[in-house]
Short mmCIF file of C-alpha atoms in Angstrom, two decimals:
data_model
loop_
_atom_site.label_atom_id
_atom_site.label_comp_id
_atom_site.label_asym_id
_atom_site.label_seq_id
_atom_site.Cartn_x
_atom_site.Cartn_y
_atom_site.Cartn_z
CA UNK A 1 87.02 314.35 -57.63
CA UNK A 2 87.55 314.43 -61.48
CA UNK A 3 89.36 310.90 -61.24
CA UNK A 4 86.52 309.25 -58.57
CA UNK A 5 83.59 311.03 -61.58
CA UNK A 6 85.50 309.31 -64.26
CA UNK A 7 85.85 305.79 -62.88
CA UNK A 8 81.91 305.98 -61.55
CA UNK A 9 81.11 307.03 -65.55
CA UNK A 10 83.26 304.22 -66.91
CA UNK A 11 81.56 301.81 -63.98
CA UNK A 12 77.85 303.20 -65.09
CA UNK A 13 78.31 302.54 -68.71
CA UNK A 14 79.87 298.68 -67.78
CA UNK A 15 76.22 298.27 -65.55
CA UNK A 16 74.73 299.90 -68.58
CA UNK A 17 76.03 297.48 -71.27
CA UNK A 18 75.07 294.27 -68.51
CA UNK A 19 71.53 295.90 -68.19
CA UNK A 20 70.70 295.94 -71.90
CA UNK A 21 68.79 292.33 -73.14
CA UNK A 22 70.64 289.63 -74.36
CA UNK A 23 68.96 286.20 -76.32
CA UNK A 24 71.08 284.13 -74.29
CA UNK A 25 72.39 285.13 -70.49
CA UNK A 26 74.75 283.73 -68.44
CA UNK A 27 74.53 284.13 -64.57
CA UNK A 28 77.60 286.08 -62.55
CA UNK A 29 78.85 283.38 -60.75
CA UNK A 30 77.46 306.42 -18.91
CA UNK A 31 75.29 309.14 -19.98
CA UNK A 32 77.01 312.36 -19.63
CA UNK A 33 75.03 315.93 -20.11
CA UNK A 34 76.85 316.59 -23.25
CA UNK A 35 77.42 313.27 -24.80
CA UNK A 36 80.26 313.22 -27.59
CA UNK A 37 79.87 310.65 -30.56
CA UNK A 38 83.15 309.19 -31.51
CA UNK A 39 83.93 308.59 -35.27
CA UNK A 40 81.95 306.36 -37.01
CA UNK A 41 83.57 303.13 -38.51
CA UNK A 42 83.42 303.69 -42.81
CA UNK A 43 80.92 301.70 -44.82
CA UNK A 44 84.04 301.22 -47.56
CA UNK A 45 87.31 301.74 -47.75
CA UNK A 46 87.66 302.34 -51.21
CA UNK A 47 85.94 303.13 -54.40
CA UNK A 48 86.63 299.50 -55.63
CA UNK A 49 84.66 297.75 -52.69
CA UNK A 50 81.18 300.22 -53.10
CA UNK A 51 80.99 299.25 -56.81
CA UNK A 52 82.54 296.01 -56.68
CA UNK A 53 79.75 294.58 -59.38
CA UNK A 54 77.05 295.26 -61.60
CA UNK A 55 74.40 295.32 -59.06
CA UNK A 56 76.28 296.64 -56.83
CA UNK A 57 76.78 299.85 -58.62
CA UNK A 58 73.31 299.91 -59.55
CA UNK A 59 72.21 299.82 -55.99
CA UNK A 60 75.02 302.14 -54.62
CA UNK A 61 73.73 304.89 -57.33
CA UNK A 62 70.59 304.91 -55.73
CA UNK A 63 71.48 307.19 -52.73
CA UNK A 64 72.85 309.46 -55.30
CA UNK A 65 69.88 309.55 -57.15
CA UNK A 66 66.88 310.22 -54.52
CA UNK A 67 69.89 312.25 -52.45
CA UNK A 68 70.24 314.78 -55.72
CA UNK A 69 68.60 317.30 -53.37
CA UNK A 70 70.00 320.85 -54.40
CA UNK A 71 72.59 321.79 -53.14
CA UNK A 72 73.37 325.19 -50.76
CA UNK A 73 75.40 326.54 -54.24
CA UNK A 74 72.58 325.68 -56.63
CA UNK A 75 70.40 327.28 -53.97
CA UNK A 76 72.75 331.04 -53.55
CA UNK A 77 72.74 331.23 -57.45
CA UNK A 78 69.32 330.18 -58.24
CA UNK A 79 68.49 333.59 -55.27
CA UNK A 80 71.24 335.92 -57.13
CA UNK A 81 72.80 335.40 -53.22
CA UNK A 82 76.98 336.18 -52.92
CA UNK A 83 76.99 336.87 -49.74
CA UNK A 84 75.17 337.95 -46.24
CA UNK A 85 74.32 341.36 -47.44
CA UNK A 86 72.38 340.18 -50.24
CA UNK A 87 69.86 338.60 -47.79
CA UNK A 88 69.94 341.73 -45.45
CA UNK A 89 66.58 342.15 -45.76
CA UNK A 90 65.03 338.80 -45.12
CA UNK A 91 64.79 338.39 -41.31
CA UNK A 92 66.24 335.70 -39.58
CA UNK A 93 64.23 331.96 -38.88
CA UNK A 94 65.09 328.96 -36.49
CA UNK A 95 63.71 325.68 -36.71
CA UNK A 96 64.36 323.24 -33.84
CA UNK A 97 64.07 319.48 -35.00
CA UNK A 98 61.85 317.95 -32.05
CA UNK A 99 64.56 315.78 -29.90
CA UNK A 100 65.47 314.07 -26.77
CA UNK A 101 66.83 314.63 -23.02
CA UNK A 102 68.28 311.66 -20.77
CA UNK A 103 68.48 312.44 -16.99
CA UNK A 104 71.88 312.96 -14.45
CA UNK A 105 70.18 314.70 -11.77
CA UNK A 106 68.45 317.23 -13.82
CA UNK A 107 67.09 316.53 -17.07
CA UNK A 108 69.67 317.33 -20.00
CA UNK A 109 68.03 318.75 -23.27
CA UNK A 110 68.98 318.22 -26.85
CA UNK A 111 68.79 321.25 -28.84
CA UNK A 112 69.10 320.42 -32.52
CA UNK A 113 68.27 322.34 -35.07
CA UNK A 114 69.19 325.15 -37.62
CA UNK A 115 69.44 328.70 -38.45
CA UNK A 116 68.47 330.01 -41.55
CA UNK A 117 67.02 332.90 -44.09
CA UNK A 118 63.89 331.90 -46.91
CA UNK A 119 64.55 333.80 -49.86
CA UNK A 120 62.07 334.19 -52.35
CA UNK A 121 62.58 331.59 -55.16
CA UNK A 122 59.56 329.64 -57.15
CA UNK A 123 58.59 326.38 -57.09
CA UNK A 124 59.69 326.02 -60.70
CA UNK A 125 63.20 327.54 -59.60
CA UNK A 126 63.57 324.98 -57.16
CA UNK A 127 62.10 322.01 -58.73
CA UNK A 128 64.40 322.23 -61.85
CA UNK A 129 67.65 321.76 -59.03
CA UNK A 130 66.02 318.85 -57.90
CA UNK A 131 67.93 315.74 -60.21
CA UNK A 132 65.75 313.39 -61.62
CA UNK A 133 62.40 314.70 -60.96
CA UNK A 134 59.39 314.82 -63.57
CA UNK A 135 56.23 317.17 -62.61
CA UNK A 136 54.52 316.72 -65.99
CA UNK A 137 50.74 315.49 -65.79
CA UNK A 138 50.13 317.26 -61.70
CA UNK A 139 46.64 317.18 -60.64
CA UNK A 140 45.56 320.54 -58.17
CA UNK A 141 46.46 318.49 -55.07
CA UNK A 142 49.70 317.37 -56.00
CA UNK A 143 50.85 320.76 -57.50
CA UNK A 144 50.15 322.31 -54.03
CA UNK A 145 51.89 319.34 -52.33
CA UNK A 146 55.02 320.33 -54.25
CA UNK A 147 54.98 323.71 -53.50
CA UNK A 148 54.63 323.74 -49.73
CA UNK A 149 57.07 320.60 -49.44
CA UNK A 150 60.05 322.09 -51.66
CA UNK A 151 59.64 325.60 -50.78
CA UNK A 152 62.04 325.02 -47.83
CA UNK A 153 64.39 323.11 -49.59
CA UNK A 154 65.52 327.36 -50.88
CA UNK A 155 66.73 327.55 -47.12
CA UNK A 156 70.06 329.62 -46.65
CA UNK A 157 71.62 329.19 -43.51
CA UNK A 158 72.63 331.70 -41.66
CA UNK A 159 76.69 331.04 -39.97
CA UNK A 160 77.58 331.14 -36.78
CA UNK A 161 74.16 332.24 -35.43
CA UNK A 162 73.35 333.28 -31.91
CA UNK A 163 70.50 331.92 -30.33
CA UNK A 164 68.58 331.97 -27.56
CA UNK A 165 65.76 329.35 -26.53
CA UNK A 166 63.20 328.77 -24.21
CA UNK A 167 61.62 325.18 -22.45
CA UNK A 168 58.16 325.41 -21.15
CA UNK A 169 56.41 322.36 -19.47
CA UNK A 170 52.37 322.15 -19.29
CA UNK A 171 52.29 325.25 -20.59
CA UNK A 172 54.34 326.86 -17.96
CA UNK A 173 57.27 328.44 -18.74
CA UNK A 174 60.34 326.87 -16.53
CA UNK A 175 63.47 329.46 -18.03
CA UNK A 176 63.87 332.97 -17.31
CA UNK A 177 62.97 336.29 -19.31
CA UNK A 178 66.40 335.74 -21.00
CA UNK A 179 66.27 332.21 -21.78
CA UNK A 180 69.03 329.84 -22.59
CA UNK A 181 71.91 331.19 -24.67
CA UNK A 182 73.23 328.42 -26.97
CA UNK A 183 76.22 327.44 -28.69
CA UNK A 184 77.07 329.51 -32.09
CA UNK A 185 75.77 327.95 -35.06
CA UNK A 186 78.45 326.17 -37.31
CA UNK A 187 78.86 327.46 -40.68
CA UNK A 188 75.90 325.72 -42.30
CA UNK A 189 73.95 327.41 -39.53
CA UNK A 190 73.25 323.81 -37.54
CA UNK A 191 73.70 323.59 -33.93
CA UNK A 192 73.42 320.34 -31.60
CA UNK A 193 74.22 320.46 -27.76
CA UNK A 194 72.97 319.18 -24.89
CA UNK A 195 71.67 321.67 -22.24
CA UNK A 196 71.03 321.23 -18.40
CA UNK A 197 67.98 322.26 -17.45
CA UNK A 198 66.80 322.67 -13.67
CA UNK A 199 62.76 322.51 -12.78
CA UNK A 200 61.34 319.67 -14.97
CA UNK A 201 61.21 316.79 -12.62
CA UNK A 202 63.00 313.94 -11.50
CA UNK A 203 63.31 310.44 -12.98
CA UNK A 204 60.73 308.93 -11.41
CA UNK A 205 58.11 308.73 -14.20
CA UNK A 206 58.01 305.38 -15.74
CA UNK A 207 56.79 306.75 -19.22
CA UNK A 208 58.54 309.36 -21.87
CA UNK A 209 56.78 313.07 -21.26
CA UNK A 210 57.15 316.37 -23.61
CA UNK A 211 58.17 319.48 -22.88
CA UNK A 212 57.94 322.61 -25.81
CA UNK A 213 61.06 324.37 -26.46
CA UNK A 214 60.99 327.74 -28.41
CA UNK A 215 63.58 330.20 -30.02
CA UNK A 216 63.62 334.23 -29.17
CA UNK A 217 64.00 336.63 -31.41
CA UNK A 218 63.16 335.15 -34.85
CA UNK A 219 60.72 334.41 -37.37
CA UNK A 220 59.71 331.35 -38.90
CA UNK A 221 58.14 328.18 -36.55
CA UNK A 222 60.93 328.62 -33.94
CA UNK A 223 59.12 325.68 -31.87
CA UNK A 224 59.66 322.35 -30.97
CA UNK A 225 59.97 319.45 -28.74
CA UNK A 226 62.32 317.52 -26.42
CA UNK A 227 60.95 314.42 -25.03
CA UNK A 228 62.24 312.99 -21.66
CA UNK A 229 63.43 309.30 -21.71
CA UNK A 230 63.33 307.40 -18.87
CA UNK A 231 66.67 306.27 -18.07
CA UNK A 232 65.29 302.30 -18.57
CA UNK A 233 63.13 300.63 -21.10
CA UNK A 234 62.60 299.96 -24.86
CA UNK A 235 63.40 302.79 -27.35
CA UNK A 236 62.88 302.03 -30.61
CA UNK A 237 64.52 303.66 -33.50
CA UNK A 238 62.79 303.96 -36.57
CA UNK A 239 63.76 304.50 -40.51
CA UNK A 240 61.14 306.52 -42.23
CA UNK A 241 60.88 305.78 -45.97
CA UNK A 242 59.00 302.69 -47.11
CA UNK A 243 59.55 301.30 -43.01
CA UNK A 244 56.56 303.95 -42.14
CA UNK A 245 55.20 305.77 -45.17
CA UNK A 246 55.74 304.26 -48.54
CA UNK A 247 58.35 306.10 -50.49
CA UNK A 248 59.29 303.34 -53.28
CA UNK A 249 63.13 305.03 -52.87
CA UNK A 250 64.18 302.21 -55.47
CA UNK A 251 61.81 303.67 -58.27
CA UNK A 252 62.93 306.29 -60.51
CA UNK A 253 60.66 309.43 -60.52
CA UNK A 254 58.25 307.53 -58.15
CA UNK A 255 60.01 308.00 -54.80
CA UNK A 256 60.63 311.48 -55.51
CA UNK A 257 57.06 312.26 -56.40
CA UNK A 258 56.25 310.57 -53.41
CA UNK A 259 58.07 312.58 -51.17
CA UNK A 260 57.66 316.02 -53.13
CA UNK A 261 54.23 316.19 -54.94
CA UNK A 262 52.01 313.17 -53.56
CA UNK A 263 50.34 312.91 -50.13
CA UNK A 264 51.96 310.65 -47.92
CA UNK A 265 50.65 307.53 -47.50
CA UNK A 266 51.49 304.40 -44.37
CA UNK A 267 52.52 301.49 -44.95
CA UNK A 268 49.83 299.05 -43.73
CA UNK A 269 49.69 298.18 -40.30
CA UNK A 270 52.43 300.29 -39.29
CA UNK A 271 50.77 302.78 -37.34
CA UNK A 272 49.18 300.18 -35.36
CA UNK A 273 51.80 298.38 -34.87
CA UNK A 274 53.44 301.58 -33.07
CA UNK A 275 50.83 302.58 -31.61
CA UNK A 276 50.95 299.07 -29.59
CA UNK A 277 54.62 299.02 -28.85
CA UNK A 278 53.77 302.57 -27.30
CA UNK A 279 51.56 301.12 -24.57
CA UNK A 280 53.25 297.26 -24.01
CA UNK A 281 56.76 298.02 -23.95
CA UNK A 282 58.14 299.48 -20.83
CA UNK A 283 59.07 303.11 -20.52
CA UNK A 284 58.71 303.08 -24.49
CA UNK A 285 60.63 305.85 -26.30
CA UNK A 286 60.33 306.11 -30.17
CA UNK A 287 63.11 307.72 -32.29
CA UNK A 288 62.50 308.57 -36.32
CA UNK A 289 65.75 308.74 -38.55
CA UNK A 290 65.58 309.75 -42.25
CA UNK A 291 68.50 310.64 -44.57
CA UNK A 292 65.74 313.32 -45.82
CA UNK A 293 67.59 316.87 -45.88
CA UNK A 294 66.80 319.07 -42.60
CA UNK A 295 65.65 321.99 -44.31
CA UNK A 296 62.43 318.89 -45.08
CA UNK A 297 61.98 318.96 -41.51
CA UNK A 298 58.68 320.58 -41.14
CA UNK A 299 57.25 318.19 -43.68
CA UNK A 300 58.01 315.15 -41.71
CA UNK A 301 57.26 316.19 -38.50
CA UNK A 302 53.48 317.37 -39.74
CA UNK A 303 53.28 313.53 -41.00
CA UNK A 304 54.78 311.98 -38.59
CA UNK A 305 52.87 313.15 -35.36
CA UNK A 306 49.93 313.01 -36.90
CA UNK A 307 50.00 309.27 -37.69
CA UNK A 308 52.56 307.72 -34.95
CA UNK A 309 53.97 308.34 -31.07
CA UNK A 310 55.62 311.58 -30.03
CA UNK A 311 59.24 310.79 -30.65
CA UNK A 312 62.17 312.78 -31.43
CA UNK A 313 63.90 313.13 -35.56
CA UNK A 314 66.82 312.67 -36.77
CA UNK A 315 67.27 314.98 -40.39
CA UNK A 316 70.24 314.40 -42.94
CA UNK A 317 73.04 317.42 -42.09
CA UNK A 318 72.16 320.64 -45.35
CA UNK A 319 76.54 320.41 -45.78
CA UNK A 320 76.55 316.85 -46.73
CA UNK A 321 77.41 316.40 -50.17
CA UNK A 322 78.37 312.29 -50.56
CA UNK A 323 77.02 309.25 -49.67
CA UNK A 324 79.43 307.37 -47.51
CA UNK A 325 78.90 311.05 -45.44
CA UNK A 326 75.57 310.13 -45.37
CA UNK A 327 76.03 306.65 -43.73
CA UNK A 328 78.52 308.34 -41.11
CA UNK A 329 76.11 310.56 -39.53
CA UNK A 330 73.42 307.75 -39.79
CA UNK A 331 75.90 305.91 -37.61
CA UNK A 332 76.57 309.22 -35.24
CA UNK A 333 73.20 309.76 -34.39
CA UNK A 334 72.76 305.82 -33.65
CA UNK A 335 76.33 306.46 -31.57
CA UNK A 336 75.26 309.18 -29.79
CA UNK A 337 71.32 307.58 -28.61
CA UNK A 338 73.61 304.75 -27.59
CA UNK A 339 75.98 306.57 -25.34
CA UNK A 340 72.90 309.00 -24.39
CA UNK A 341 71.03 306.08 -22.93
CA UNK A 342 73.39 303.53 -21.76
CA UNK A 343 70.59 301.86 -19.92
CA UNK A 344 68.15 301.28 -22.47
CA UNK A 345 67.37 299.20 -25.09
CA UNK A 346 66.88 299.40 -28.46
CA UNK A 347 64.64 298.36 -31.19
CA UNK A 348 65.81 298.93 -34.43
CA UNK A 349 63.46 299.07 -37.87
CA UNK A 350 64.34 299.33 -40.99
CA UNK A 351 64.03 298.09 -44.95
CA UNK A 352 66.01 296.09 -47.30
CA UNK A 353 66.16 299.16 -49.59
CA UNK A 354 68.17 301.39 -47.29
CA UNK A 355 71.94 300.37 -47.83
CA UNK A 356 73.15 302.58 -44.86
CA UNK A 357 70.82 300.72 -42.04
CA UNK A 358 71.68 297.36 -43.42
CA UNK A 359 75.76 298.45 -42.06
CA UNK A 360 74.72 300.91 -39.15
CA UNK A 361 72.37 298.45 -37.36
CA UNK A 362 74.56 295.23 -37.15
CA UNK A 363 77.42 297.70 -36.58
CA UNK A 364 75.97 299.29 -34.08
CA UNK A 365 74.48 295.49 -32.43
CA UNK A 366 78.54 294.24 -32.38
CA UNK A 367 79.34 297.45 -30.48
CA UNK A 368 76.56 297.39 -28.00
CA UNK A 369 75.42 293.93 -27.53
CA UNK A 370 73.72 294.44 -25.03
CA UNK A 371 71.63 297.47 -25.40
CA UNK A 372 69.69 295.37 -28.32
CA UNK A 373 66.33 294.37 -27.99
CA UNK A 374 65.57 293.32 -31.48
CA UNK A 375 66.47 294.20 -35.06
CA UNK A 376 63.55 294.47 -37.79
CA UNK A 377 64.47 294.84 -41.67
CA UNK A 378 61.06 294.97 -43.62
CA UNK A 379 62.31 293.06 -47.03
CA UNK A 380 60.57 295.04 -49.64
CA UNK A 381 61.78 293.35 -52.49
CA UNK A 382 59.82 290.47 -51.00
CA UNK A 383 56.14 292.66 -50.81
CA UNK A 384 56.85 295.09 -53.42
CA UNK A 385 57.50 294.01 -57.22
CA UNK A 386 58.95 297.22 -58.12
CA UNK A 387 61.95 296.84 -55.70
CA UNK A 388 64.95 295.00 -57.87
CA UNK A 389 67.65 296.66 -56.10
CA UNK A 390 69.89 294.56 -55.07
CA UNK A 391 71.10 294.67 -50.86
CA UNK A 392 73.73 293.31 -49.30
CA UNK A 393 72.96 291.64 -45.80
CA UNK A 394 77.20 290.55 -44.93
CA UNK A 395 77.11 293.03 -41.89
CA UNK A 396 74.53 290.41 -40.19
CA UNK A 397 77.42 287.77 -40.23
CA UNK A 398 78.62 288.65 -36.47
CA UNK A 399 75.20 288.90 -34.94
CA UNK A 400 73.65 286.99 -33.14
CA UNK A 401 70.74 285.55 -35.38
CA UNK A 402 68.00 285.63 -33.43
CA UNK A 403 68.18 289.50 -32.32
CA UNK A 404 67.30 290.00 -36.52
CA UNK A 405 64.25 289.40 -38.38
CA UNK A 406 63.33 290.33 -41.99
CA UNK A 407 59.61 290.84 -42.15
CA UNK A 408 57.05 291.31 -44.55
CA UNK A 409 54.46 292.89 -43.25
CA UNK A 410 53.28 294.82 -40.26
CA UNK A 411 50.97 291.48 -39.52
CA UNK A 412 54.35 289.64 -38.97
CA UNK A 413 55.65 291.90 -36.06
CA UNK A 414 52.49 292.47 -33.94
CA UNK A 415 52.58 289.45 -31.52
CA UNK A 416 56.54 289.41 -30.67
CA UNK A 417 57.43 289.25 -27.44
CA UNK A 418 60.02 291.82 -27.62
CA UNK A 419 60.44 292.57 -23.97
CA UNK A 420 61.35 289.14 -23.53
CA UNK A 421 63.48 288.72 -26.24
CA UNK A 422 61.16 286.99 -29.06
CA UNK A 423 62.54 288.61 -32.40
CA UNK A 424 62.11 285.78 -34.43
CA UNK A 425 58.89 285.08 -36.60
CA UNK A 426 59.23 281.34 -37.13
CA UNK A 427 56.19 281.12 -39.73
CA UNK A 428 58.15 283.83 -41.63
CA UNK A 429 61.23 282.02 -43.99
CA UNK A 430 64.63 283.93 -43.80
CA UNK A 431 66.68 283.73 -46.70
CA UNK A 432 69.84 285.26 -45.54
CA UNK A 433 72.65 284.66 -47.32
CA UNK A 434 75.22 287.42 -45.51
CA UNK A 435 75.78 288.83 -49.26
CA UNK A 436 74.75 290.32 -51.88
CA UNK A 437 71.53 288.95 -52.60
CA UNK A 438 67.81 290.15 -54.94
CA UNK A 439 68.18 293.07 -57.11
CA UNK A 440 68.67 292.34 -61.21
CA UNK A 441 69.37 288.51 -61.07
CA UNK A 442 66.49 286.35 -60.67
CA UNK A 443 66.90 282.69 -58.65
CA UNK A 444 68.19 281.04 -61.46
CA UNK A 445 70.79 283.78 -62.37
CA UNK A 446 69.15 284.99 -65.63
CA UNK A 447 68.43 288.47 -65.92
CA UNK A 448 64.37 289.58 -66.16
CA UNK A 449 63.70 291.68 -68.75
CA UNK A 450 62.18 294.14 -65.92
CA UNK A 451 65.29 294.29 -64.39
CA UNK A 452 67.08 295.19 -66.94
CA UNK A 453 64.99 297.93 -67.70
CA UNK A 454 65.48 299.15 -64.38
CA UNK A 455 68.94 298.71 -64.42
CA UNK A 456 69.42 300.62 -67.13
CA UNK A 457 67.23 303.81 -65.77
CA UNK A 458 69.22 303.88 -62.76
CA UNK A 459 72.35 304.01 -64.26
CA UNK A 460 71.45 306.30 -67.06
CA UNK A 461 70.54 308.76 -64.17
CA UNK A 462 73.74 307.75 -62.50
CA UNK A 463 75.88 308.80 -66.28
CA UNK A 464 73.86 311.97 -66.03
CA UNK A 465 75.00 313.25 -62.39
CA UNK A 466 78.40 311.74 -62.85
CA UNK A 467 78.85 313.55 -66.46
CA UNK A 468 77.98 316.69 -64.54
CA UNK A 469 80.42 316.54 -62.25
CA UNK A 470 83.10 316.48 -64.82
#
């Protein structure tokens, strides 16, 4: 770790030194009940090819910066916490991230979620973990925003929990008095398994339905939802940030203020856009991925339902702590929909921002060829003057080109036919080079003085957490 900090630092002060203005620049030249994901494929295989230039360190710091969430350490000492008796007294809460069942005779329920104790820490506590975030100048409304969003984020899990859940369908209740004993907790308190479950129905329904699942025994929400794919059709698999609710993860202070302390706000045309896909593609089935901590879950899932289609969530793991471990369980969850729904097809949507879609969807489209429908990369850099990361689109090399589309807006998706294969936008120019393309050089290779501003901010942040971890 203290050689991998040192060569980062040394790499940040390099992207520092390019960043800073010069008079004169010169340009760089079959679906089983318990489905089991197998090992994602890395991102990199080394140090050297993450940061293997200027821009590409600046746009590989990124994750680290907006993914600065605190971690479970920060959290214990910030709480005086040592161990389990110090939280003896604070009862027990479940939350179950709302998920997914496929269907192999009787309908087999994902239950996904995590075990965990609140102790009582302040906002202020909290938000001074939090890397990178400034709360100076709050108005009322944003002040309370940041409360009830990070107050969750003090979440200690609880190891090797026992649990016990419930499944009710139209309000009726279709387990026993005892309910369904799951698998222990791991020890960050997570649990994921699938579970059979006898007395919801067969397969016959041509559209997704919701049942409510439940956990006994605990405090906190302790309720979700499962939804239950048809075995055929059109799932489509979402990103979150700036694909359905702008985020602006490639601006300093602004993306985490607009996750923690604004209100969140869609990016136009989205909404509609999914509301439509909800009633023309068959036996449609929406899935929402984020790399946005679990213990955030509640926060998401109050946005999300309230502005798009039922769907099931996908949460970032509380004991990851890098971010190629990020990308792998982007990549499992993507693995294990897959092999859940062998059957189906898949849209996939994301944004030019988010390194870890731009390698988990074409690396996912060379595995399963043909469970693609269509991929969709909003290119934000192209709508959004504030976006000079860099992104690297090389992954799209080995797919076929017209199952990909990088679109602007909302406007440019709404009359594909998708069901028949129409991905493709042709009043919409492509500019794909299958590198490393935007970010701090303009089209001529000279540097914008912008740029270089941001540059520099990004990596200054990205000196600060490395020099910490010396």
């Amino acid at each position: 770790m203290m050689t991998l900090a040192r060569s980062l630092f040394a790499l940040s002060l390099v992207a520092f030194a390019a960043a800073s203005p010069a008079p004169n620049p010169v340009p760089d030249p079959a679906p089983a009940p318990t489905p089991v994901p197998a090992p994602a494929p890395q991102a990199a295989s080394s140090i050297e090819s993450v940061f293997s230039s200027v821009t590409g360190a600046v746009a590989s710091a990124l994750p680290t910066v907006l993914g600065a969430f605190p971690s479970l350490s920060d959290i214990e000492k910030k709480a005086g916490v040592s161990d389990g008796n110090d939280l003896q007294n604070v009862p027990a809460a479940g939350l179950l991230i709302p998920s997914y069942a496929n269907y192999s005779g009787n309908w087999n329920l994902r239950f996904y979620g995590l075990a965990y104790k609140l102790p009582n820490i302040s906002t202020d506590d909290i938000v001074s973990l939090i890397d990178g975030l400034s709360t100076d100048n709050l108005n009322q409304t944003d002040q309370q925003l940041l409360q009830n969003r990070t107050q969750d984020l003090a979440s200690i899990p609880i190891p090797k929990a026992n649990l016990t859940a419930i499944v009710s369908a139209n309000g009726s209740s279709v387990t026993n008095s005892s309910g369904i004993q799951l698998t222990t907790a791991d020890d960050f308190g997570e649990f994921d398994q699938f579970v059979t479950v006898p007395g919801l129905g067969d397969n016959s329904s041509t559209t997704a339905r919701v049942v409510e699942t439940g956990l006994m025994d605990i405090t906190g929400p302790g309720n979700g939802t499962v939804i239950l794919v048809p075995s055929t059709g059109i799932s489509v698999v979402s990103d979150i940030d700036d694909v359905m609710r702008i985020t602006k993860v490639y601006v300093p202070n602004e993306g985490l203020l607009n996750s923690f302390a604004r209100p969140y706000v869609n990016v136009p045309g989205i909404p509609e856009l999914f509301a439509k896909w909800a009633k023309s593609l068959p036996s449609a089935a929406f899935h929402y991925d984020t790399t946005t901590p679990v213990e955030l879950t509640r926060t998401y899932v109050d946005y999300l339902f309230s502005n798009f289609p039922l769907g099931s969530l996908e949460m970032r793991p509380i004991n990851l702590t890098e971010p190629s471990e990020v990308l792998d369980a982007r990549q499992n969850s993507l693995l294990k929909l897959f092999q859940t729904f062998p059957q189906r097809k898949f849209v996939l949507v994301g944004d030019s921002s988010s390194s870890t879609l731009l390698s988990a969807y074409p690396q996912i489209a060379e595995q399963f060829p043909n469970n693609i429908a269509c991929i969709f990369i909003r290119n934000t850099s192209a709508t959004d003057s504030d976006d000079k990361i860099p992104y690297d689109t090389s992954e799209f090399k080995n797919i076929p080109n017209n199952t990909y589309f990088f679109y602007r807006t909302a406007e440019d998706l709404m009359n594909l036919d998708i069901e028949n294969g129409e991905c493709v936008n042709s009043t919409v120019p492509q500019n794909i080079t299958f590198g490393e393309q935007g970010g701090v050089l303009d089209n001529n290779g000279a540097v914008a003085l912008g740029r270089m501003q941001y540059a520099a901010a990004v990596t200054g942040t990205l000196v600060a957490i490395v020099l910490s971890m010396l």
